[in-house]
Short mmCIF file of C-alpha atoms in Angstrom, two decimals:
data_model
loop_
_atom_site.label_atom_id
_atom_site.label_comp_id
_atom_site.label_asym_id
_atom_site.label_seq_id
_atom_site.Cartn_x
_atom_site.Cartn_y
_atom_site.Cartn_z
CA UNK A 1 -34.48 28.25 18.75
CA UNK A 2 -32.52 27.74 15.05
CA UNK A 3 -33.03 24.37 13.87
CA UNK A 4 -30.19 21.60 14.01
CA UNK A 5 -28.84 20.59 10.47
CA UNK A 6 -28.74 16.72 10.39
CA UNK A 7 -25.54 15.94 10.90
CA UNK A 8 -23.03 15.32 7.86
CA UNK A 9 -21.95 11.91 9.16
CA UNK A 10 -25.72 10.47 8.31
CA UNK A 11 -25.63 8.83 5.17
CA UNK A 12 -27.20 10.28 1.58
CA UNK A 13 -30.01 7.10 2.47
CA UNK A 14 -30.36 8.52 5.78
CA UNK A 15 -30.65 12.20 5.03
CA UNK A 16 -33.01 11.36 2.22
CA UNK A 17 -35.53 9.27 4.39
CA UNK A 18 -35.50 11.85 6.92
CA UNK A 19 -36.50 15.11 4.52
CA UNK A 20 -38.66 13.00 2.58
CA UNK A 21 -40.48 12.42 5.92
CA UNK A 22 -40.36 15.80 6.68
CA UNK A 23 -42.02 16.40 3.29
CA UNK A 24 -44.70 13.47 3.23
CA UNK A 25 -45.76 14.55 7.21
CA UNK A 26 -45.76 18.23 6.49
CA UNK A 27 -47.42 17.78 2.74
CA UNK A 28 -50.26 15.56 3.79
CA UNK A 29 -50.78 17.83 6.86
CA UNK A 30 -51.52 21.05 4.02
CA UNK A 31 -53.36 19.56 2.02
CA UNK A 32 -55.35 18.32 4.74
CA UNK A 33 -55.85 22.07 5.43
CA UNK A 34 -56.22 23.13 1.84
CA UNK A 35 -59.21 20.27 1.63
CA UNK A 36 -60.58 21.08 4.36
CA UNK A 37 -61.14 24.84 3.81
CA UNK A 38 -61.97 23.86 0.45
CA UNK A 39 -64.70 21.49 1.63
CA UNK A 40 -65.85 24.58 3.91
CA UNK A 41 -65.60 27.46 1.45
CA UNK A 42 -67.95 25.65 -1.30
CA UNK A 43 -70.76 25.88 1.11
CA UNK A 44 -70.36 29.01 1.75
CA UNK A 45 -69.41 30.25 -1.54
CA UNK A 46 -70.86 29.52 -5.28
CA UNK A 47 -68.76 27.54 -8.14
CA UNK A 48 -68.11 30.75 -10.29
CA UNK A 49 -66.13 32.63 -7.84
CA UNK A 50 -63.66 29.42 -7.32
CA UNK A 51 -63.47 29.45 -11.23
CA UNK A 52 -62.93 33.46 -11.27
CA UNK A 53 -59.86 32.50 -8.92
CA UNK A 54 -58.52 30.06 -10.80
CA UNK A 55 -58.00 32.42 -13.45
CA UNK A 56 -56.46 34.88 -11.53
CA UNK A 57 -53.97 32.03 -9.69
CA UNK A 58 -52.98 30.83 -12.83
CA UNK A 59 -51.84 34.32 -13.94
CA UNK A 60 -49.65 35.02 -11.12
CA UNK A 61 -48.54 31.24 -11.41
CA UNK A 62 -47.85 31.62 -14.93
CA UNK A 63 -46.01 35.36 -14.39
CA UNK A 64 -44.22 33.79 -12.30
CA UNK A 65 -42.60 31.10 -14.00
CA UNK A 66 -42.18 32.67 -17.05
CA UNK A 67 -39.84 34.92 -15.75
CA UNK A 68 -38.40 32.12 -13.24
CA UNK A 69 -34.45 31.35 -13.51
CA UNK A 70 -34.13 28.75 -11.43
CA UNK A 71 -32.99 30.63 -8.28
CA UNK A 72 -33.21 27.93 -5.69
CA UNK A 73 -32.46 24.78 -7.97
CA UNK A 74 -29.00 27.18 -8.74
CA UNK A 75 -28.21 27.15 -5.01
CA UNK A 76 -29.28 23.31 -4.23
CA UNK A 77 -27.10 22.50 -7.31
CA UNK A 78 -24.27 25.09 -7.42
CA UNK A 79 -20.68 24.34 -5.60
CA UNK A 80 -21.04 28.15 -4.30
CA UNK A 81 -24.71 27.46 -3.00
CA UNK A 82 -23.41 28.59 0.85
CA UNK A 83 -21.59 31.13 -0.39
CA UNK A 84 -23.17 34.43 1.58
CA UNK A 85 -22.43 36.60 -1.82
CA UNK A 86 -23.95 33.88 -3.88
CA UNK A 87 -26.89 33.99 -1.93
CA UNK A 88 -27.36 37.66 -1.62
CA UNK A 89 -26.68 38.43 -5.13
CA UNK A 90 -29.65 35.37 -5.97
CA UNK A 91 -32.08 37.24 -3.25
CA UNK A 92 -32.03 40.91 -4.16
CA UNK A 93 -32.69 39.05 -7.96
CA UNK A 94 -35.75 37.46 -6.34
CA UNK A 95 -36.42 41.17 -5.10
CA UNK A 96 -36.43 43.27 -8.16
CA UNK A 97 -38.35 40.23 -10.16
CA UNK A 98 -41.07 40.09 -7.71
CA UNK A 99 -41.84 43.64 -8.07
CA UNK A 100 -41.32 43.14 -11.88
CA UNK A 101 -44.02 40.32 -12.02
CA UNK A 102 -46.51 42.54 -9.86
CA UNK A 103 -46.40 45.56 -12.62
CA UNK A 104 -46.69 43.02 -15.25
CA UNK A 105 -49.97 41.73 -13.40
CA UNK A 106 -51.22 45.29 -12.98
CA UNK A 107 -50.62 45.50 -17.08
CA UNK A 108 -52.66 42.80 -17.49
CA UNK A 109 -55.14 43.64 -15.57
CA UNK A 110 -56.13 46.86 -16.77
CA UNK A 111 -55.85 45.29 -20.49
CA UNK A 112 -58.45 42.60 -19.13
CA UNK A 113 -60.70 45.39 -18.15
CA UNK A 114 -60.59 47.49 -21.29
CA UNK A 115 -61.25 44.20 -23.19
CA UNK A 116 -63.86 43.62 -20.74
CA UNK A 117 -65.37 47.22 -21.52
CA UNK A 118 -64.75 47.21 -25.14
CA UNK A 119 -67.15 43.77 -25.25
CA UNK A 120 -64.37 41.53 -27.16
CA UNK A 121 -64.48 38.97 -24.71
CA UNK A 122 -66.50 35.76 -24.65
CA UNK A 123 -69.65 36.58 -22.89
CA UNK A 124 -70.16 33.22 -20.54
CA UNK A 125 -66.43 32.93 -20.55
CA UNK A 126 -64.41 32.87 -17.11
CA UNK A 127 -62.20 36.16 -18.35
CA UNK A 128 -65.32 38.09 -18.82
CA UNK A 129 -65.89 38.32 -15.31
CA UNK A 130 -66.09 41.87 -13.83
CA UNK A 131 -64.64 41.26 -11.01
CA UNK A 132 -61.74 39.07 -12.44
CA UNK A 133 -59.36 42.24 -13.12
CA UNK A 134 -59.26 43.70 -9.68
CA UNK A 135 -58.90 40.26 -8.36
CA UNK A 136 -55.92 39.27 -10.15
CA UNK A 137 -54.19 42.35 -9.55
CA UNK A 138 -54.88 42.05 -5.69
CA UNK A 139 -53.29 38.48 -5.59
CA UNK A 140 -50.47 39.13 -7.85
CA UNK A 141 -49.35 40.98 -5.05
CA UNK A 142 -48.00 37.68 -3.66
CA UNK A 143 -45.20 37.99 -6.21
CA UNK A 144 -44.24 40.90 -4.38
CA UNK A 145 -44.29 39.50 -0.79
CA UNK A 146 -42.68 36.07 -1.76
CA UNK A 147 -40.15 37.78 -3.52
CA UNK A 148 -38.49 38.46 -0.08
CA UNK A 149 -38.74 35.21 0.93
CA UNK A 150 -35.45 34.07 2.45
CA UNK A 151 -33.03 32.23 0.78
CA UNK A 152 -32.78 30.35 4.20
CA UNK A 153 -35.16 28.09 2.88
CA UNK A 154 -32.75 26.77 -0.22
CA UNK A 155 -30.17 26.19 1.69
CA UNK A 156 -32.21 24.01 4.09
CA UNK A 157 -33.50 22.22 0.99
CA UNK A 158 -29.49 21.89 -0.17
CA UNK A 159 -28.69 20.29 3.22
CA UNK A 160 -32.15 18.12 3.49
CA UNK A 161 -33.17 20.17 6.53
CA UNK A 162 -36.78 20.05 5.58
CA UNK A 163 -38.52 20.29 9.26
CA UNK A 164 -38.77 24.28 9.92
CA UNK A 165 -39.70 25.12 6.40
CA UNK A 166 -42.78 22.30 6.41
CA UNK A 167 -43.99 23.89 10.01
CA UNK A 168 -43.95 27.48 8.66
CA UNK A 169 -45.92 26.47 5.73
CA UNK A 170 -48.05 24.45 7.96
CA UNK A 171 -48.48 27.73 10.18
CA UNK A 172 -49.14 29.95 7.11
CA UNK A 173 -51.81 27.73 5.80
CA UNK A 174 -53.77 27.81 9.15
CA UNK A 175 -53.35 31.07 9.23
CA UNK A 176 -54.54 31.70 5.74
CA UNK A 177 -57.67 29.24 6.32
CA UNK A 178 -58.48 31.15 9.91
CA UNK A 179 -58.86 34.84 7.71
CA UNK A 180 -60.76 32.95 4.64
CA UNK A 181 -63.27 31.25 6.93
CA UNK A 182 -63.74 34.22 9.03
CA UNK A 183 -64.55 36.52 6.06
CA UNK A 184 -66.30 34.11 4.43
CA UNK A 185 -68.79 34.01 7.25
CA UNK A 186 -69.01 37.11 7.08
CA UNK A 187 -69.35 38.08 3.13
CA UNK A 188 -70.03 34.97 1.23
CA UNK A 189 -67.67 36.86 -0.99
CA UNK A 190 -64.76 35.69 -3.40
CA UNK A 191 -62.44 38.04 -1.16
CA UNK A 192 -62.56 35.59 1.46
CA UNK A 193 -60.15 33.19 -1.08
CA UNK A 194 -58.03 35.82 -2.10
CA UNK A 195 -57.59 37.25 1.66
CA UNK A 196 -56.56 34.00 3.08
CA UNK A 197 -53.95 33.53 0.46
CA UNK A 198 -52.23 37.00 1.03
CA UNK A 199 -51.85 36.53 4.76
CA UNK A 200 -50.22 32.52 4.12
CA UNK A 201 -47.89 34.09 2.02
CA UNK A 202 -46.72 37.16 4.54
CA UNK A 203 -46.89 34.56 7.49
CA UNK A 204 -44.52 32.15 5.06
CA UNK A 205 -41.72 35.30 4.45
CA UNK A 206 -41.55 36.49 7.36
CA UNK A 207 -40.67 33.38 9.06
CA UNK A 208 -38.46 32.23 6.54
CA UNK A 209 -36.22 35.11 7.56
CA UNK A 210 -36.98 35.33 11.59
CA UNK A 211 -37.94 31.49 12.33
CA UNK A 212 -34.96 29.89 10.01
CA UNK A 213 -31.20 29.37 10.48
CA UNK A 214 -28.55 30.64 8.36
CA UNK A 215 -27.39 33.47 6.22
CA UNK A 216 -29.30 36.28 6.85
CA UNK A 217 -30.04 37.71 3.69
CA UNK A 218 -29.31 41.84 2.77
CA UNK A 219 -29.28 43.80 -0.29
CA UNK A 220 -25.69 42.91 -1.74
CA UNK A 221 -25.10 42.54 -5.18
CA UNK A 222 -21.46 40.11 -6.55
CA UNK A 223 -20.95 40.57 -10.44
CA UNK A 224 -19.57 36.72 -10.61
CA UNK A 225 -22.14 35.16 -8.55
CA UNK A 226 -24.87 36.85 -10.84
CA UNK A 227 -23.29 36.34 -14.21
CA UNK A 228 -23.08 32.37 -12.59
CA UNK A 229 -27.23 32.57 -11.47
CA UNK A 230 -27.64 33.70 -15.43
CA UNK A 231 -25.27 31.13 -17.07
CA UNK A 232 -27.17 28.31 -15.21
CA UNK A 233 -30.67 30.28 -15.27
CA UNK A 234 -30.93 30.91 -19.28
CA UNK A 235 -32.25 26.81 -19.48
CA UNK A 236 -34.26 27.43 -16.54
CA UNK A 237 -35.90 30.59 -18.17
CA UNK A 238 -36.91 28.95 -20.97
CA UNK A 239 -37.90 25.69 -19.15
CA UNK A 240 -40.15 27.15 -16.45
CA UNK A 241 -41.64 29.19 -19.30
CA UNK A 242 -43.08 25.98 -21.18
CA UNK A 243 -43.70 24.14 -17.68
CA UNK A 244 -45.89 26.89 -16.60
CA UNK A 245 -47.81 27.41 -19.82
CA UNK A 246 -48.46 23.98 -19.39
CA UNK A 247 -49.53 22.78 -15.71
CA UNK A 248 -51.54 26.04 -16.07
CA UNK A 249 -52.51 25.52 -19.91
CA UNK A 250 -55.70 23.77 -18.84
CA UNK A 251 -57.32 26.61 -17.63
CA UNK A 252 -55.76 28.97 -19.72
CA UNK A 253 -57.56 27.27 -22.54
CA UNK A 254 -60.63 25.70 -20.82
CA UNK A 255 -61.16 29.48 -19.10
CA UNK A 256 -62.14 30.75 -22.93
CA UNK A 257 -64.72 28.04 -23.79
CA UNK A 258 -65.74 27.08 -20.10
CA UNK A 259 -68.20 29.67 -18.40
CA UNK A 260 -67.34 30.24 -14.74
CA UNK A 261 -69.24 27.78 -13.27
CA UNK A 262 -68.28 24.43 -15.67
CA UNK A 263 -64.58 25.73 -14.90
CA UNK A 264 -65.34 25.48 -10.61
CA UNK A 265 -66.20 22.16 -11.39
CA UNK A 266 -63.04 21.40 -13.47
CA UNK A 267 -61.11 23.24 -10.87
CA UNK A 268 -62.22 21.00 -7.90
CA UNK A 269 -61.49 18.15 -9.75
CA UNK A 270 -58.00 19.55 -10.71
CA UNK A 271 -57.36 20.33 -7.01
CA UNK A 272 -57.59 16.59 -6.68
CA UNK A 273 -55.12 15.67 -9.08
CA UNK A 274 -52.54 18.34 -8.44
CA UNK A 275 -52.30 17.69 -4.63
CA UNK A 276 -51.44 14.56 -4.83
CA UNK A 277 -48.81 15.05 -7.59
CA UNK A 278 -47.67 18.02 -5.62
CA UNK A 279 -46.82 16.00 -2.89
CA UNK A 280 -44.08 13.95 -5.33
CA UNK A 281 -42.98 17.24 -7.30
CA UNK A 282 -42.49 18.68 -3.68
CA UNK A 283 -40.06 15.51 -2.59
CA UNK A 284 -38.30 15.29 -6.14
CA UNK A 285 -37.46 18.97 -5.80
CA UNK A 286 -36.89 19.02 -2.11
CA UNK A 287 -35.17 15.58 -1.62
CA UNK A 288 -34.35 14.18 -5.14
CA UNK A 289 -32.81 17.27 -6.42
CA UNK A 290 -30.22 17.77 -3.64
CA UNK A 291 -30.00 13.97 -3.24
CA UNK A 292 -29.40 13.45 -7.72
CA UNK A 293 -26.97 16.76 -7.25
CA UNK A 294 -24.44 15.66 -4.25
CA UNK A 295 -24.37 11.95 -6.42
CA UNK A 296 -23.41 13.73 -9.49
CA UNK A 297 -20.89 15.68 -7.74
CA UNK A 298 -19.26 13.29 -5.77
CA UNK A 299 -19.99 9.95 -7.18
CA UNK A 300 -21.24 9.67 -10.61
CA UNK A 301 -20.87 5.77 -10.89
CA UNK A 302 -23.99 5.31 -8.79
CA UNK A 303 -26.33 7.98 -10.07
CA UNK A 304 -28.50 5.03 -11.79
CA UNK A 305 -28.86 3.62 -8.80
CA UNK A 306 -30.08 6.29 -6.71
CA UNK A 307 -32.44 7.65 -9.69
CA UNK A 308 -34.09 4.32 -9.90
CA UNK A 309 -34.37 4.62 -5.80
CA UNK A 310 -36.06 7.97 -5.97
CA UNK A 311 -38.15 6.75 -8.58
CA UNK A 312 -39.57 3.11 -7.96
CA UNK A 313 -41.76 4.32 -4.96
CA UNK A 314 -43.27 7.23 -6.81
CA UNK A 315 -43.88 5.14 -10.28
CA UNK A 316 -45.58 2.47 -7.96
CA UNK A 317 -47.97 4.81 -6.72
CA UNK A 318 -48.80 6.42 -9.77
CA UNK A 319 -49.39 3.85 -11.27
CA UNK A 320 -51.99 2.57 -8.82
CA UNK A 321 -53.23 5.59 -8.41
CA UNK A 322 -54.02 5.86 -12.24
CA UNK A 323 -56.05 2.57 -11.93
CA UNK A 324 -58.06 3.96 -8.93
CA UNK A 325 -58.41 7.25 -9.50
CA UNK A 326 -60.40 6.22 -13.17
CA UNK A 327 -62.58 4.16 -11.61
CA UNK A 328 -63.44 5.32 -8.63
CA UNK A 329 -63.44 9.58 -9.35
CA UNK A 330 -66.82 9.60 -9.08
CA UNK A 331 -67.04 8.45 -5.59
CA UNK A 332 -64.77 10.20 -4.55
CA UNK A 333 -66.44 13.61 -5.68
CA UNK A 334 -69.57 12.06 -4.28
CA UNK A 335 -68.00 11.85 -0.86
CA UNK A 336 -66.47 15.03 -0.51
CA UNK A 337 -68.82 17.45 -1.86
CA UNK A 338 -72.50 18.27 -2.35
CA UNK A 339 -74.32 17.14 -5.37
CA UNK A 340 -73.53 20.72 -7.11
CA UNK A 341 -70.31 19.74 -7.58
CA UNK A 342 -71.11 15.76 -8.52
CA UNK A 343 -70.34 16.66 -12.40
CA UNK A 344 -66.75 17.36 -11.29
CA UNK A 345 -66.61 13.40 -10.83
CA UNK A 346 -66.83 12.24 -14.03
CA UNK A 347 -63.71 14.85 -14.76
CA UNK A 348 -61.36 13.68 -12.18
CA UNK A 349 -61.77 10.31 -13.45
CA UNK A 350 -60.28 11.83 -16.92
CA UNK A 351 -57.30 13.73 -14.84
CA UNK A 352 -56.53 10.79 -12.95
CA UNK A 353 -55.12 9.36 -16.13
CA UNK A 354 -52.30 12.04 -16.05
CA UNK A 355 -50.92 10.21 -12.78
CA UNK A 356 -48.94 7.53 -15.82
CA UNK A 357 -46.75 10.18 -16.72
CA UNK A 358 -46.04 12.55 -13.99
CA UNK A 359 -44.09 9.43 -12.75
CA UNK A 360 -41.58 10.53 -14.88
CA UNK A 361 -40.58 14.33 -12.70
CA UNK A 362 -38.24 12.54 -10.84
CA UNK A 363 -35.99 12.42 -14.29
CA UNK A 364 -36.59 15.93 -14.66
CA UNK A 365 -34.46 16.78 -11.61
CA UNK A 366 -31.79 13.91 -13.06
CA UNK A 367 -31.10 16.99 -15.87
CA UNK A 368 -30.44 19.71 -13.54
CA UNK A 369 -28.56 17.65 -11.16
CA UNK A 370 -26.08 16.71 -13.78
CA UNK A 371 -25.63 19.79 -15.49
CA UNK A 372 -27.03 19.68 -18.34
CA UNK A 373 -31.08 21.43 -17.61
CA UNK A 374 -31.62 21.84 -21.63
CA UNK A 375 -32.54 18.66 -21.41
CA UNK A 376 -35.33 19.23 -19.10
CA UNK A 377 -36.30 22.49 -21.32
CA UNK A 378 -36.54 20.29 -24.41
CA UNK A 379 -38.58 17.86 -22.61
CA UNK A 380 -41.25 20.85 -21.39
CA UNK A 381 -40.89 22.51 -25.02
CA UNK A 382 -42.41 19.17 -26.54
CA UNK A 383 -45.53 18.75 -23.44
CA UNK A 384 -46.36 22.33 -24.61
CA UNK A 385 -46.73 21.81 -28.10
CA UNK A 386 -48.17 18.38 -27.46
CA UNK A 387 -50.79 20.29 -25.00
CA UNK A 388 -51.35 22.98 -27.13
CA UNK A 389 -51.90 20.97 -30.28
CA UNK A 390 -54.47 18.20 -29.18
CA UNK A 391 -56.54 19.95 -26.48
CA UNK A 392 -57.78 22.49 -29.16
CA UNK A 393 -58.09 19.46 -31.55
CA UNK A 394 -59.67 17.61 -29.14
CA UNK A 395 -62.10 20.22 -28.54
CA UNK A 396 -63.09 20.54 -32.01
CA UNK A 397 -63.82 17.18 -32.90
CA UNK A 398 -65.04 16.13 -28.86
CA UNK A 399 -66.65 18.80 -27.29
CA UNK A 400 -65.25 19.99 -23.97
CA UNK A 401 -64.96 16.01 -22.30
CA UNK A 402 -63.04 15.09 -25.25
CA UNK A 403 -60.31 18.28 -24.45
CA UNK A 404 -60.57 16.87 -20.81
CA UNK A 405 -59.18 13.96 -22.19
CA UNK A 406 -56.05 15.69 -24.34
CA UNK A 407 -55.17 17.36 -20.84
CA UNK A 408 -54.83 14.23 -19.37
CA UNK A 409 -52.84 12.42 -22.06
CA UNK A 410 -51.15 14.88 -23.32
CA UNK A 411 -47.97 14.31 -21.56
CA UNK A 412 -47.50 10.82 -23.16
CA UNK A 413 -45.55 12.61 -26.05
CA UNK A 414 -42.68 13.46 -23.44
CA UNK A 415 -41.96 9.69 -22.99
CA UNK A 416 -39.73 8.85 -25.78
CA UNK A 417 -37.87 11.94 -25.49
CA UNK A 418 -37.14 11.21 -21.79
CA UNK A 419 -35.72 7.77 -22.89
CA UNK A 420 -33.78 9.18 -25.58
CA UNK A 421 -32.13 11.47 -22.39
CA UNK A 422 -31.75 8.65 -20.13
CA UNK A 423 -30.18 6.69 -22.81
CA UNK A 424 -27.30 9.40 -23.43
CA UNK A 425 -26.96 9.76 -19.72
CA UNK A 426 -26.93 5.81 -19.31
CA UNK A 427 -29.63 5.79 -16.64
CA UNK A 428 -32.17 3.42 -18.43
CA UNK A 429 -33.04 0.38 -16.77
CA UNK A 430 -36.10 -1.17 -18.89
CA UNK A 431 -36.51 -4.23 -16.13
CA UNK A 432 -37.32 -1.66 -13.43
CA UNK A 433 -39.71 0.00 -16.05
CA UNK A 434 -41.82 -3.17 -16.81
CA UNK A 435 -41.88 -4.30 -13.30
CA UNK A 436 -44.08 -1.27 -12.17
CA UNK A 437 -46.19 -1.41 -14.50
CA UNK A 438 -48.13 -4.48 -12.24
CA UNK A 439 -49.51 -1.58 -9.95
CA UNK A 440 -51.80 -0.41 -12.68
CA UNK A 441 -54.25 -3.12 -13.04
CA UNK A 442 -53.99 -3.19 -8.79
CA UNK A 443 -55.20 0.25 -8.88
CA UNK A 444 -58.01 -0.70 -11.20
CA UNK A 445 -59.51 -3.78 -9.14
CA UNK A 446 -59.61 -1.59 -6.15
CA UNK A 447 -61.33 0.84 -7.28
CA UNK A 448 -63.93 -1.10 -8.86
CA UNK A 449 -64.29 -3.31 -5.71
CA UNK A 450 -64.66 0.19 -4.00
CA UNK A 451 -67.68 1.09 -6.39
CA UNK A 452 -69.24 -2.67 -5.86
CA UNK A 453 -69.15 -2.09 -2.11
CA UNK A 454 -70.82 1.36 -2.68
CA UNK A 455 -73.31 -0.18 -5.28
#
């Protein structure tokens, strides 16, 4: 049966609450999954072959968004976003770049091995991995399945119908953690990981086209809708471009001084970190986008307002979160995993830092919602040279913990750009911004009662 779109009468609050439950339920609920297979895969696998697959994710991730023009944020945003040529012109894009992004990967690949042959690489490093080239050309091939993924799915995000898309993904991660246990038992191999994220990503595209309503997408191509996905999509380009080099600069730099095994530590830690601050980029984009976009459309006067509603919530959890996470890290490594992995404590302590300013994606979304997304692509442009700048630095003077610590901080250089924005946009509110700030020193006394009651 097609899902129900909420009905229009229900108020912006309304549909908001709603989604972002949707979201919350639905995120929790994968990375519930994602932990859980993780917690089972690193006994039946070794550190290195997590850190060989970080490598390879974070080439198809960055692949991916460097060629990224904002295809679904155009149809959330854009007047024409139910427009059935808008939508097929945007998915047979999606199409051809998915295919693009899998030669690319296949390119790389085969450079990685002659590099590998030729003896130019780092010898402990991640990239000198045999086995790295052949798996990062098998998973690329993700790029190739999601790029048929229906635009169904945007136009549920545009009209805050977030229940069938969180059960599919829900379904697709079961399914993925079913085929990685099951070869896992049975190899003890790295193909196990690599497996179980090719079949989530079928399981998500094909029920995105046969398990969602709406338009049902074929290969149609409207000169005006694409020269409108390009006009909109050159900010995006560049945008997702520095956005990607950073989230997935960490390992792009730690992978050439880390050797495989330091990096599965890093990576486990990481995996921390980035679910829970996936969970917020998932409701900023899902909710806050379509939420900041129909407020800028229809009534500008209150856009303040509703930013500082999207954002109070997220900043006090953060912020708490920032306290907790540095003291207690180290517990919670010590919880989860086996002593192998009890160095990867002392890490996500570091990360948990980076909680202060990913409070600030919400604002992110404010820029594309009102039109003007070069905003947003200056504020990515400055986190990559900050990134890029002190982690090297960092490592020079530091060691590896002391780079740890520029990945974590490095973000801090976005904040007075973002309030220069806000300022032109008249969304600053500097009461709201000190008030917050009480949930850091709350996060900090619970996590050190949380190590006295373990002491």
């Amino acid at each position: 049966m097609a899902p129900i779109p909420y009905p229009q009468t229900a108020t912006l609050r309304q549909r908001v609450l709603r989604a972002g439950g949707w979201i919350i339920a639905g995120y929790v609920g994968i990375q519930a999954i994602r932990l859980g297979g993780n917690l089972i895969m690193t006994r039946l696998l070794v550190p290195d072959m997590f850190g060989v697959l970080a490598i390879a994710t974070m080439v198809t991730i960055i692949l991916g968004m460097l060629s990224d023009i904002g295809l679904s944020q155009n149809i959330v945003q854009s007047r024409r976003g139910d427009d059935p040529a808008f939508l097929d012109t945007a998915w047979v894009v999606q199409v051809l770049r998915g295919v693009f992004l899998w030669l690319l990967a296949l390119m790389l690949s085969m450079a990685l091995h002659v590099a590998q042959r030729a003896g130019i690489l780092p010898m402990n490093s991640a990239y000198a991995s045999p086995v790295l080239p052949l798996v990062i050309t098998v998973t690329s091939f993700s790029a190739v399945i999601l790029g048929f993924l229906s635009t169904k799915v945007a136009t549920a995000q545009r009209s805050f119908d977030q229940k069938r898309p969180i059960q599919i993904e829900v379904i697709s991660q079961l399914a993925g953690l079913v085929v990685m246990i099951v070869i896992g038992l049975a190899s003890h191999s790295i193909w196990a990981l690599v497996a179980g994220g090719l079949i989530s990503t079928v399981v998500v595209t094909v029920l995105s086209h046969a398990w969602m309503n709406g338009h049902p997408n074929r290969f149609r191509w409207e000169k005006n809708a694409l020269l409108d996905l390009i006009d909109f999509g050159k900010w995006i380009f560049v945008s997702s471009a520095a956005f990607v080099l950073v989230t997935n600069g960490d390992r792009l730099l730690l992978g050439g001084i880390m050797d495989t095994g330091v990096l599965g530590l890093y990576a486990i830690a990481a995996l921390i970190v980035g679910a829970i601050e996936g969970v917020l980029s998932r409701l900023f984009m899902a909710v806050g986008l379509p939420a900041l976009s129909e407020t800028a459309r229809n009534n500008p006067s209150r856009l303040r307002e509703v930013y500082y509603k999207l954002r109070v919530p997220g900043d006090l959890l953060l912020l708490f979160l920032t306290g907790l996470v540095f003291t207690a890290g180290q517990l919670v490594i010590d919880l989860l995993y086996d002593p192998r992995y009890a160095l990867a404590g002392g890490m996500l302590q570091i990360l948990g830092l980076s909680f202060f300013s990913a409070r600030y994606l919400v604002t992110l979304q404010v820029y594309v919602a009102v039109g003007a997304p070069r905003y947003q692509t200056v504020t990515n442009l400055v986190r990559l040279l900050s990134l890029y700048t002190v982690v090297p630095t960092l490592y020079y003077i530091g060691g590896t913990p002391a780079a740890i610590w520029g990945i974590a901080l490095h973000a801090l250089a976005t904040v007075p750009v973002i309030y220069k924005f806000n300022a032109k946009l008249g969304l600053n509110d500097f009461r709201r911004e000190l008030l917050v700030l009480v949930a850091l020193p709350a996060g900090f006394v619970c996590g050190s009662a949380l190590n006295l009651m373990r002491g």
